[in-house]
């Protein structure tokens, strides 16, 4: 029950992030697909703790600034992001494209730990906390490349390789061949293999014995002509981070 309650709280936060408006109790319960009585108990608890407030009688509830303040306090103390953020910012400013910092989860997915948005109006716009398939993601390929052969083969053997479109690599053989080409040229590429018309290049980085990867992504028409230049800047940033560590 406690795990289910914790999940509901996260779903409430994500619902407000998606809807961006005050929500009456009945509508919030409908969006969460839970009984009104259960939703009311959660709302009363979060209101009592200062995370939600009633915008007006029968007008609905909305998060207070307390949620943002707590999130910012947590983010400022992140032991890894605190070290890499300046380099990620420099990389984003140098390329003017979206920069993502990620690592592998225990179940073999890519999780985005931080995202720095491109200043362009048309841009790749993921969010921190997203999960991606390892086989159709430049970061996933970079992270897969630093695994030893037994760990890599075990991961591929138990991983469904979903076809997102005609460019997706859907066999271990095709993926391993792509990894070999990527090592030789000096960058790992996702050229519309998961999201049509979105491309990204990535490179792995090791910090305090943990494996991470950084990518530069955006529309393919902007990424592909600059991939060698961006790869050079990206590798340099990863090397500098490793030396600092």
C-alpha positions as a Python dict, from the first residue, in 0.01 Angstrom:
ca = {
    (1, 'X'): (0, 0, 0),
    (2, 'X'): (281, 243, 86),
    (3, 'X'): (443, 183, -255),
    (4, 'X'): (109, 242, -427),
    (5, 'X'): (59, 565, -233),
    (6, 'X'): (405, 689, -326),
    (7, 'X'): (327, 616, -692),
    (8, 'X'): (4, 815, -667),
    (9, 'X'): (190, 1117, -531),
    (10, 'X'): (431, 1107, -826),
    (11, 'X'): (136, 1071, -1065),
    (12, 'X'): (-25, 1379, -910),
    (13, 'X'): (293, 1581, -970),
    (14, 'X'): (320, 1458, -1328),
    (15, 'X'): (-49, 1532, -1391),
    (16, 'X'): (-3, 1895, -1287),
    (17, 'X'): (311, 1921, -1501),
    (18, 'X'): (108, 1798, -1798),
    (19, 'X'): (-217, 1990, -1740),
    (20, 'X'): (-62, 2321, -1618),
    (21, 'X'): (-383, 2436, -1447),
    (22, 'X'): (-577, 2410, -1125),
    (23, 'X'): (-774, 2086, -1102),
    (24, 'X'): (-1095, 2021, -908),
    (25, 'X'): (-1092, 1708, -696),
    (26, 'X'): (-1328, 1518, -925),
    (27, 'X'): (-1126, 1594, -1237),
    (28, 'X'): (-797, 1506, -1072),
    (29, 'X'): (-945, 1175, -957),
    (30, 'X'): (-1065, 1107, -1312),
    (31, 'X'): (-724, 1186, -1463),
    (32, 'X'): (-556, 957, -1208),
    (33, 'X'): (-824, 689, -1251),
    (34, 'X'): (-870, 655, -874),
    (35, 'X'): (-1176, 685, -647),
    (36, 'X'): (-1258, 1038, -535),
    (37, 'X'): (-1225, 932, -170),
    (38, 'X'): (-869, 807, -223),
    (39, 'X'): (-776, 1119, -417),
    (40, 'X'): (-922, 1340, -143),
    (41, 'X'): (-703, 1174, 119),
    (42, 'X'): (-391, 1242, -89),
    (43, 'X'): (-495, 1601, -161),
    (44, 'X'): (-559, 1672, 207),
    (45, 'X'): (-220, 1529, 302),
    (46, 'X'): (-31, 1728, 38),
    (47, 'X'): (-225, 2044, 124),
    (48, 'X'): (-149, 1996, 492),
    (49, 'X'): (222, 1964, 412),
    (50, 'X'): (219, 2282, 203),
    (51, 'X'): (266, 2125, -139),
    (52, 'X'): (-82, 2205, -274),
    (53, 'X'): (-325, 2488, -212),
    (54, 'X'): (-689, 2552, -300),
    (55, 'X'): (-703, 2827, -561),
    (56, 'X'): (-1059, 2919, -466),
    (57, 'X'): (-1367, 2760, -320),
    (58, 'X'): (-1459, 2472, -552),
    (59, 'X'): (-1211, 2601, -811),
    (60, 'X'): (-951, 2331, -762),
    (61, 'X'): (-601, 2271, -629),
    (62, 'X'): (-259, 2365, -760),
    (63, 'X'): (101, 2304, -641),
    (64, 'X'): (267, 2572, -430),
    (65, 'X'): (624, 2693, -473),
    (66, 'X'): (733, 2448, -201),
    (67, 'X'): (764, 2166, -455),
    (68, 'X'): (995, 2374, -675),
    (69, 'X'): (1200, 2489, -375),
    (70, 'X'): (1256, 2132, -259),
    (71, 'X'): (1343, 2016, -610),
    (72, 'X'): (1596, 2297, -650),
    (73, 'X'): (1752, 2221, -313),
    (74, 'X'): (1791, 1855, -409),
    (75, 'X'): (1932, 1940, -753),
    (76, 'X'): (2191, 2180, -609),
    (77, 'X'): (2327, 1903, -388),
    (78, 'X'): (2351, 1634, -659),
    (79, 'X'): (2706, 1495, -620),
    (80, 'X'): (2745, 1405, -989),
    (81, 'X'): (2556, 1683, -1169),
    (82, 'X'): (2732, 1944, -958),
    (83, 'X'): (3060, 1830, -1114),
    (84, 'X'): (2946, 1796, -1474),
    (85, 'X'): (2701, 2085, -1509),
    (86, 'X'): (2960, 2351, -1604),
    (87, 'X'): (3097, 2124, -1880),
    (88, 'X'): (2746, 2046, -2005),
    (89, 'X'): (2670, 2417, -2019),
    (90, 'X'): (2987, 2489, -2216),
    (91, 'X'): (2903, 2207, -2456),
    (92, 'X'): (2549, 2334, -2508),
    (93, 'X'): (2677, 2688, -2569),
    (94, 'X'): (2945, 2568, -2812),
    (95, 'X'): (2705, 2360, -3022),
    (96, 'X'): (2380, 2547, -2953),
    (97, 'X'): (2207, 2208, -2950),
    (98, 'X'): (2039, 2007, -2674),
    (99, 'X'): (2286, 1830, -2444),
    (100, 'X'): (2188, 1520, -2244),
    (101, 'X'): (2376, 1346, -1961),
    (102, 'X'): (2275, 984, -1901),
    (103, 'X'): (2364, 639, -1770),
    (104, 'X'): (2233, 283, -1785),
    (105, 'X'): (1974, 152, -1541),
    (106, 'X'): (2001, -194, -1388),
    (107, 'X'): (1736, -323, -1629),
    (108, 'X'): (1933, -206, -1933),
    (109, 'X'): (1759, 116, -2028),
    (110, 'X'): (1904, 464, -2073),
    (111, 'X'): (1790, 717, -1813),
    (112, 'X'): (1838, 1089, -1877),
    (113, 'X'): (1993, 1244, -1566),
    (114, 'X'): (2008, 1602, -1694),
    (115, 'X'): (1899, 1790, -2005),
    (116, 'X'): (2020, 2132, -2121),
    (117, 'X'): (1790, 2269, -2389),
    (118, 'X'): (1906, 2417, -2717),
    (119, 'X'): (1832, 2788, -2761),
    (120, 'X'): (1685, 2718, -3106),
    (121, 'X'): (1307, 2738, -3145),
    (122, 'X'): (1311, 2406, -3333),
    (123, 'X'): (1501, 2165, -3109),
    (124, 'X'): (1512, 1823, -2951),
    (125, 'X'): (1329, 1865, -2619),
    (126, 'X'): (1352, 1561, -2387),
    (127, 'X'): (1323, 1590, -2009),
    (128, 'X'): (1535, 1458, -1724),
    (129, 'X'): (1405, 1125, -1596),
    (130, 'X'): (1306, 989, -1937),
    (131, 'X'): (1393, 630, -2022),
    (132, 'X'): (1509, 527, -2370),
    (133, 'X'): (1580, 198, -2549),
    (134, 'X'): (1952, 132, -2557),
    (135, 'X'): (1958, 7, -2918),
    (136, 'X'): (1793, 314, -3074),
    (137, 'X'): (1971, 587, -2881),
    (138, 'X'): (2315, 742, -2927),
    (139, 'X'): (2372, 747, -2550),
    (140, 'X'): (2268, 383, -2527),
    (141, 'X'): (2518, 287, -2794),
    (142, 'X'): (2796, 480, -2620),
    (143, 'X'): (2714, 315, -2289),
    (144, 'X'): (2689, -28, -2448),
    (145, 'X'): (3034, 18, -2603),
    (146, 'X'): (3209, 38, -2264),
    (147, 'X'): (3063, -285, -2128),
    (148, 'X'): (3282, -593, -2135),
    (149, 'X'): (3182, -858, -2388),
    (150, 'X'): (3000, -1094, -2145),
    (151, 'X'): (2795, -811, -1991),
    (152, 'X'): (2716, -665, -2332),
    (153, 'X'): (2611, -1001, -2478),
    (154, 'X'): (2396, -1080, -2175),
    (155, 'X'): (2222, -744, -2204),
    (156, 'X'): (2154, -785, -2574),
    (157, 'X'): (2031, -1142, -2529),
    (158, 'X'): (1759, -1036, -2288),
    (159, 'X'): (1661, -710, -2456),
    (160, 'X'): (1367, -666, -2694),
    (161, 'X'): (1486, -455, -2988),
    (162, 'X'): (1173, -259, -3072),
    (163, 'X'): (1144, -125, -3427),
    (164, 'X'): (1057, 245, -3401),
    (165, 'X'): (1084, 305, -3775),
    (166, 'X'): (1267, 175, -4081),
    (167, 'X'): (1601, 312, -3955),
    (168, 'X'): (1598, 125, -3625),
    (169, 'X'): (1862, -145, -3579),
    (170, 'X'): (1668, -452, -3468),
    (171, 'X'): (1928, -729, -3451),
    (172, 'X'): (2229, -767, -3219),
    (173, 'X'): (2451, -822, -3524),
    (174, 'X'): (2349, -492, -3682),
    (175, 'X'): (2392, -307, -3353),
    (176, 'X'): (2737, -455, -3284),
    (177, 'X'): (2850, -365, -3637),
    (178, 'X'): (2730, -10, -3579),
    (179, 'X'): (2923, 6, -3250),
    (180, 'X'): (3242, -101, -3426),
    (181, 'X'): (3201, 166, -3696),
    (182, 'X'): (3127, 423, -3428),
    (183, 'X'): (3443, 348, -3230),
    (184, 'X'): (3654, 384, -3544),
    (185, 'X'): (3507, 719, -3649),
    (186, 'X'): (3498, 862, -3296),
    (187, 'X'): (3130, 910, -3216),
    (188, 'X'): (2808, 712, -3163),
    (189, 'X'): (2515, 821, -3375),
    (190, 'X'): (2138, 803, -3367),
    (191, 'X'): (2016, 920, -3705),
    (192, 'X'): (1639, 917, -3676),
    (193, 'X'): (1639, 562, -3538),
    (194, 'X'): (1395, 636, -3256),
    (195, 'X'): (1237, 970, -3347),
    (196, 'X'): (1209, 1061, -3713),
    (197, 'X'): (1418, 1363, -3816),
    (198, 'X'): (1598, 1381, -3479),
    (199, 'X'): (1968, 1301, -3464),
    (200, 'X'): (2225, 1286, -3187),
    (201, 'X'): (2589, 1202, -3134),
    (202, 'X'): (2725, 1067, -2805),
    (203, 'X'): (3044, 966, -2629),
    (204, 'X'): (3102, 777, -2301),
    (205, 'X'): (3265, 928, -1993),
    (206, 'X'): (3385, 755, -1675),
    (207, 'X'): (3359, 945, -1346),
    (208, 'X'): (3476, 790, -1019),
    (209, 'X'): (3447, 444, -1169),
    (210, 'X'): (3089, 494, -1294),
    (211, 'X'): (3004, 494, -1664),
    (212, 'X'): (2800, 780, -1809),
    (213, 'X'): (2752, 928, -2156),
    (214, 'X'): (2687, 1272, -2300),
    (215, 'X'): (2504, 1351, -2622),
    (216, 'X'): (2444, 1649, -2849),
    (217, 'X'): (2110, 1627, -3025),
    (218, 'X'): (1877, 1818, -3253),
    (219, 'X'): (1713, 1808, -3595),
    (220, 'X'): (1905, 1582, -3833),
    (221, 'X'): (1945, 1863, -4086),
    (222, 'X'): (2150, 2056, -3827),
    (223, 'X'): (2332, 1765, -3662),
    (224, 'X'): (2459, 1564, -3959),
    (225, 'X'): (2654, 1845, -4133),
    (226, 'X'): (2827, 1925, -3802),
    (227, 'X'): (2876, 1576, -3663),
    (228, 'X'): (3255, 1565, -3695),
    (229, 'X'): (3293, 1908, -3538),
    (230, 'X'): (3046, 1831, -3258),
    (231, 'X'): (3213, 1494, -3197),
    (232, 'X'): (3550, 1662, -3154),
    (233, 'X'): (3407, 1911, -2904),
    (234, 'X'): (3218, 1633, -2724),
    (235, 'X'): (3521, 1404, -2690),
    (236, 'X'): (3728, 1694, -2560),
    (237, 'X'): (3465, 1772, -2295),
    (238, 'X'): (3449, 1406, -2186),
    (239, 'X'): (3828, 1383, -2162),
    (240, 'X'): (3846, 1700, -1953),
    (241, 'X'): (3578, 1565, -1715),
    (242, 'X'): (3766, 1240, -1671),
    (243, 'X'): (4089, 1425, -1600),
    (244, 'X'): (3917, 1643, -1341),
    (245, 'X'): (3772, 1334, -1175),
}
